[in-house]
Amino acid sequence: MAKQVAFLPAELDEIAEPLKDEDELLTADELESLSLFEELKRTPSFGRFPGFTVLRRCRTGRVMCSQGDAGATAFLILTTEDVIELRQRQLASIETIQKSRAEKEDDSPQHQYFREYTDRELETRRNEIIAELDQLGQRKKQIESEGARGSTAHVATANLLLNLDAKKPRGFFNRLKRMFTGGGIRKRPSSIPMDGPADIDGGTLQAPLHEGELFGEMSCMNRAPRSATVVSVDDCYMLEMIRNVLDMLHNDPKYKALMDETYRKRVLEGHIRGLSVFEELSDEEFDQLEGSLELIDHESGEIIFEEHEESDSFYVVRSGLVKIVANAWCLLRSEEFSEKEWKAIGAELAATAEDGTVGGATVWNSLSAESQDAANSGKFDADAQSRLIADLNKLICSNTLPKEFGKTTEDATELTGSAQIKAAVIDFPKECDKWSDLESRTFYRLLLEHVCPTGVPRRSANAGPRRTLAYLGRGDFFGEMGVIFDEPRSATCYAYDHPDGGFRQRIPDSRTGAVPSRVELVKIKKDDFNALLARSPSMKARVQQIAEQRKNKTGAERGKTAADLVDTRTQSPEFEQLGLIQGQKLMLIDLDRCTRCGQCVDACVSAHDDGKTRLYLDGPRFEKYLVPLTCRKCLDPVCMIGCPVGAINRGENDEIQISDWCIGCRVCAEQCPYGSIQMNSLAEPVELSAEEQALLGDDATVRAVDEQAVVCDLCSSLPRQRPSCVYACPHDAAMRVDARDFFLASPKN
């Protein structure tokens, strides 16, 4: 048995499980010998940060992490070869110390870990290691002979954790009610995303983990809850590490190349193969994809592609979060320019060279010599026009500001002297270096419009209000519409990060101070993807159907003609503080008409099989209206961010839906700024089966799901698809409105 260390340094002890008897703190030399670190171009500074990693001995049945718990560490399952190498080093250290003591010499400093052992403890530990090496050697031979992957753990996500089969009311009348209302149990998904190498199988509710695999890294990077419970099914060793070590790994080019290859195999074997869109491919057809996959990553805030750009690839989300936004383009396009603007832009650009302002100098200095000559002459032929647009777009894509603008958003906006820019960036981070790509591009586009008021087209004249279409997580795909229909991109997609807890005031689209997250994507180029569809007509028909649905939805979003969100700042401060502009189906109750009969709440209760209301007659007042606590179908539904099992999504009518595999982690309820999501206790928590109890062991503590999140789905499952609360009001006091149309167009009464 390994010598127990008295304490764990605070850096890890405060966020991870304390050491057990067989857990060990390894020396820097021992850590550096592990294959994961040995192959790095730059070895992590383990000597400077003792205790940032711990080696955990996992006997069969040990629960390493529990679903829904906070996740601040990542785990690596050590290979048998790594454990053999580690034990051989420790055995050599012990024998060196024993020899030094026998010869009455000082212990060698590199063996500090064993220097406090007594002679008897050293001999006991030596015998333990010898016995363990014998077992490890046999295990290695077995793995090599059977060609196995050394399966050592699995993800336990059975009904005790997911409650997928919660009982519904039975009997004839309840069956009749569900027949007409569309209620009932939703189908279990074919797979459920989790923070590990492979998704959870929807049938078995398990996923394997093997030697050499890393898991828990997305929880560690994004401070998200654990998406599954991990239980060891064989004796194994896991190295637990905090974010500092993980950052060193991600920044190492050699490690990145190694993981890219590992991910490529995982993506081919399970991730992409498991997506419903690829289910109809034969193995032969799918195998032809192998050389077409490219693994890329984006830091939080980086734009993946912008609306109107050429559609050159199809993407699948490997990990992280992608935000899809309509009307969020900033780059200039030749079709935006009229003859009048081409006549004006030369003189306006030439004037920037001499106007003495920081903004003017920035724009002029960004131009190539050829574009500067064209501006001075005022002559723009086709080539000169293309060159100028390319130069200006290069400026727009700059993700840093010149030092002359200062370091803060306030300094930068004051120097421009533009009220429009000041209004547009009011919700940007205070420090300019924390701007996302979208924020930076927005600033530069507005700067160009300010410096060249006649020559640069007004973006606001050609685009509607920015609208969030979706948040996409692991396993989701995007970019198929432009590829299939051979059209430019219909929306802007960028890597989105998790907010830092200030979300109840506002959540700007930026790096908000949270731990920055990465988005990892699988990219398939246009020609390769079209070739795949050509080989499989059934898959082509399926993808085209999905693309048509998305195209119609995106077209409707882009066609909105309501005032731009910037215009809402002309409303009262209270209107802005209450976030009313977010509501596409904002619930309002006219207090002049309302008699407090409560029939709206009764109707909500009757519309749901669980007998729980989604409407609470409490909330702020605005003018003569009560704004009750219920879903308002936000333009930017931040409640969808961070669900560890992907249980919250948009429905067919854009309503928010929470699926039956919700694990009750409360993330969505805490994310919602308006208190619209409630946590309901489950009447019949699911108990462990005998098989599950045997697997976990008698001493294992498992966090069962005893509550789940519920949200108003705007009665979209009902045949009439009208909110029951509004339909039932006898005095026409309850209403659902689009806040922009209602408040911006209606006079105050």
PDB file of N, CA and C in Angstrom, residues 355-362 401-419 421-422 425 432 443 447 450-451:
ATOM      1  N   ASP A 355      -6.996  64.324 -41.676  1.00  0.00           N
ATOM      2  CA  ASP A 355      -7.945  64.876 -40.701  1.00  0.00           C
ATOM      3  C   ASP A 355      -7.404  64.879 -39.274  1.00  0.00           C
ATOM      4  N   GLY A 356      -6.294  64.151 -39.015  1.00  0.00           N
ATOM      5  CA  GLY A 356      -5.651  64.216 -37.705  1.00  0.00           C
ATOM      6  C   GLY A 356      -6.312  63.390 -36.622  1.00  0.00           C
ATOM      7  N   THR A 357      -7.362  62.653 -36.929  1.00  0.00           N
ATOM      8  CA  THR A 357      -8.024  61.834 -35.917  1.00  0.00           C
ATOM      9  C   THR A 357      -7.422  60.437 -35.879  1.00  0.00           C
ATOM     10  N   VAL A 358      -7.557  59.785 -34.726  1.00  0.00           N
ATOM     11  CA  VAL A 358      -7.048  58.418 -34.587  1.00  0.00           C
ATOM     12  C   VAL A 358      -7.798  57.482 -35.520  1.00  0.00           C
ATOM     13  N   GLY A 359      -9.126  57.649 -35.601  1.00  0.00           N
ATOM     14  CA  GLY A 359      -9.930  56.796 -36.467  1.00  0.00           C
ATOM     15  C   GLY A 359      -9.554  56.965 -37.926  1.00  0.00           C
ATOM     16  N   GLY A 360      -9.394  58.202 -38.377  1.00  0.00           N
ATOM     17  CA  GLY A 360      -9.031  58.459 -39.766  1.00  0.00           C
ATOM     18  C   GLY A 360      -7.676  57.891 -40.107  1.00  0.00           C
ATOM     19  N   ALA A 361      -6.701  58.084 -39.217  1.00  0.00           N
ATOM     20  CA  ALA A 361      -5.353  57.569 -39.459  1.00  0.00           C
ATOM     21  C   ALA A 361      -5.350  56.047 -39.520  1.00  0.00           C
ATOM     22  N   THR A 362      -6.149  55.411 -38.661  1.00  0.00           N
ATOM     23  CA  THR A 362      -6.224  53.954 -38.650  1.00  0.00           C
ATOM     24  C   THR A 362      -6.757  53.426 -39.974  1.00  0.00           C
ATOM     25  N   LEU A 401      -6.957  46.604 -31.424  1.00  0.00           N
ATOM     26  CA  LEU A 401      -6.988  48.024 -31.751  1.00  0.00           C
ATOM     27  C   LEU A 401      -5.590  48.616 -31.630  1.00  0.00           C
ATOM     28  N   PRO A 402      -5.252  49.606 -32.450  1.00  0.00           N
ATOM     29  CA  PRO A 402      -3.971  50.308 -32.272  1.00  0.00           C
ATOM     30  C   PRO A 402      -3.907  50.923 -30.880  1.00  0.00           C
ATOM     31  N   LYS A 403      -2.696  51.020 -30.330  1.00  0.00           N
ATOM     32  CA  LYS A 403      -2.542  51.516 -28.961  1.00  0.00           C
ATOM     33  C   LYS A 403      -3.064  52.935 -28.801  1.00  0.00           C
ATOM     34  N   GLU A 404      -3.165  53.678 -29.923  1.00  0.00           N
ATOM     35  CA  GLU A 404      -3.655  55.061 -29.845  1.00  0.00           C
ATOM     36  C   GLU A 404      -5.107  55.130 -29.364  1.00  0.00           C
ATOM     37  N   PHE A 405      -5.862  54.036 -29.518  1.00  0.00           N
ATOM     38  CA  PHE A 405      -7.257  54.022 -29.083  1.00  0.00           C
ATOM     39  C   PHE A 405      -7.384  53.846 -27.568  1.00  0.00           C
ATOM     40  N   GLY A 406      -6.307  53.511 -26.906  1.00  0.00           N
ATOM     41  CA  GLY A 406      -6.378  53.260 -25.472  1.00  0.00           C
ATOM     42  C   GLY A 406      -6.691  51.803 -25.189  1.00  0.00           C
ATOM     43  N   LYS A 407      -6.841  51.481 -23.920  1.00  0.00           N
ATOM     44  CA  LYS A 407      -7.059  50.093 -23.515  1.00  0.00           C
ATOM     45  C   LYS A 407      -8.505  49.781 -23.168  1.00  0.00           C
ATOM     46  N   THR A 408      -9.317  50.798 -22.906  1.00  0.00           N
ATOM     47  CA  THR A 408     -10.687  50.550 -22.480  1.00  0.00           C
ATOM     48  C   THR A 408     -11.675  50.886 -23.589  1.00  0.00           C
ATOM     49  N   THR A 409     -12.829  50.277 -23.511  1.00  0.00           N
ATOM     50  CA  THR A 409     -13.890  50.527 -24.482  1.00  0.00           C
ATOM     51  C   THR A 409     -14.313  51.988 -24.445  1.00  0.00           C
ATOM     52  N   GLU A 410     -14.368  52.564 -23.255  1.00  0.00           N
ATOM     53  CA  GLU A 410     -14.766  53.964 -23.123  1.00  0.00           C
ATOM     54  C   GLU A 410     -13.777  54.886 -23.836  1.00  0.00           C
ATOM     55  N   ASP A 411     -12.468  54.607 -23.669  1.00  0.00           N
ATOM     56  CA  ASP A 411     -11.457  55.428 -24.348  1.00  0.00           C
ATOM     57  C   ASP A 411     -11.613  55.332 -25.867  1.00  0.00           C
ATOM     58  N   ALA A 412     -11.802  54.109 -26.369  1.00  0.00           N
ATOM     59  CA  ALA A 412     -11.892  53.903 -27.813  1.00  0.00           C
ATOM     60  C   ALA A 412     -13.096  54.617 -28.409  1.00  0.00           C
ATOM     61  N   THR A 413     -14.237  54.541 -27.737  1.00  0.00           N
ATOM     62  CA  THR A 413     -15.444  55.169 -28.284  1.00  0.00           C
ATOM     63  C   THR A 413     -15.377  56.685 -28.189  1.00  0.00           C
ATOM     64  N   GLU A 414     -14.775  57.207 -27.131  1.00  0.00           N
ATOM     65  CA  GLU A 414     -14.664  58.665 -26.993  1.00  0.00           C
ATOM     66  C   GLU A 414     -13.785  59.240 -28.096  1.00  0.00           C
ATOM     67  N   LEU A 415     -12.716  58.504 -28.464  1.00  0.00           N
ATOM     68  CA  LEU A 415     -11.807  58.993 -29.493  1.00  0.00           C
ATOM     69  C   LEU A 415     -12.463  59.036 -30.877  1.00  0.00           C
ATOM     70  N   THR A 416     -13.449  58.155 -31.112  1.00  0.00           N
ATOM     71  CA  THR A 416     -14.111  58.176 -32.417  1.00  0.00           C
ATOM     72  C   THR A 416     -15.048  59.370 -32.563  1.00  0.00           C
ATOM     73  N   GLY A 417     -15.602  59.834 -31.438  1.00  0.00           N
ATOM     74  CA  GLY A 417     -16.538  60.948 -31.488  1.00  0.00           C
ATOM     75  C   GLY A 417     -17.872  60.590 -32.111  1.00  0.00           C
ATOM     76  N   SER A 418     -18.193  59.302 -32.165  1.00  0.00           N
ATOM     77  CA  SER A 418     -19.433  58.853 -32.797  1.00  0.00           C
ATOM     78  C   SER A 418     -20.428  58.384 -31.748  1.00  0.00           C
ATOM     79  N   ALA A 419     -21.610  59.016 -31.727  1.00  0.00           N
ATOM     80  CA  ALA A 419     -22.662  58.595 -30.802  1.00  0.00           C
ATOM     81  C   ALA A 419     -23.181  57.205 -31.166  1.00  0.00           C
ATOM     82  N   ILE A 421     -21.449  54.684 -32.508  1.00  0.00           N
ATOM     83  CA  ILE A 421     -20.499  53.678 -32.023  1.00  0.00           C
ATOM     84  C   ILE A 421     -20.620  53.532 -30.512  1.00  0.00           C
ATOM     85  N   LYS A 422     -20.751  54.641 -29.824  1.00  0.00           N
ATOM     86  CA  LYS A 422     -20.850  54.600 -28.366  1.00  0.00           C
ATOM     87  C   LYS A 422     -22.068  53.797 -27.931  1.00  0.00           C
ATOM     88  N   VAL A 425     -21.586  49.836 -28.614  1.00  0.00           N
ATOM     89  CA  VAL A 425     -20.602  49.056 -27.846  1.00  0.00           C
ATOM     90  C   VAL A 425     -20.839  49.151 -26.342  1.00  0.00           C
ATOM     91  N   CYS A 432     -10.625  46.457 -24.065  1.00  0.00           N
ATOM     92  CA  CYS A 432     -10.698  46.180 -25.511  1.00  0.00           C
ATOM     93  C   CYS A 432     -10.093  44.831 -25.881  1.00  0.00           C
ATOM     94  N   PHE A 443     -17.202  47.051 -34.296  1.00  0.00           N
ATOM     95  CA  PHE A 443     -16.577  48.349 -34.038  1.00  0.00           C
ATOM     96  C   PHE A 443     -15.935  48.903 -35.312  1.00  0.00           C
ATOM     97  N   LEU A 447     -16.779  52.175 -37.463  1.00  0.00           N
ATOM     98  CA  LEU A 447     -15.740  53.193 -37.628  1.00  0.00           C
ATOM     99  C   LEU A 447     -15.623  53.600 -39.092  1.00  0.00           C
ATOM    100  N   HIS A 450     -18.434  55.773 -39.987  1.00  0.00           N
ATOM    101  CA  HIS A 450     -18.287  57.106 -39.388  1.00  0.00           C
ATOM    102  C   HIS A 450     -17.277  57.948 -40.166  1.00  0.00           C
ATOM    103  N   VAL A 451     -16.159  57.332 -40.543  1.00  0.00           N
ATOM    104  CA  VAL A 451     -15.111  58.055 -41.256  1.00  0.00           C
ATOM    105  C   VAL A 451     -15.534  58.366 -42.693  1.00  0.00           C
TER     106      VAL A 451
END
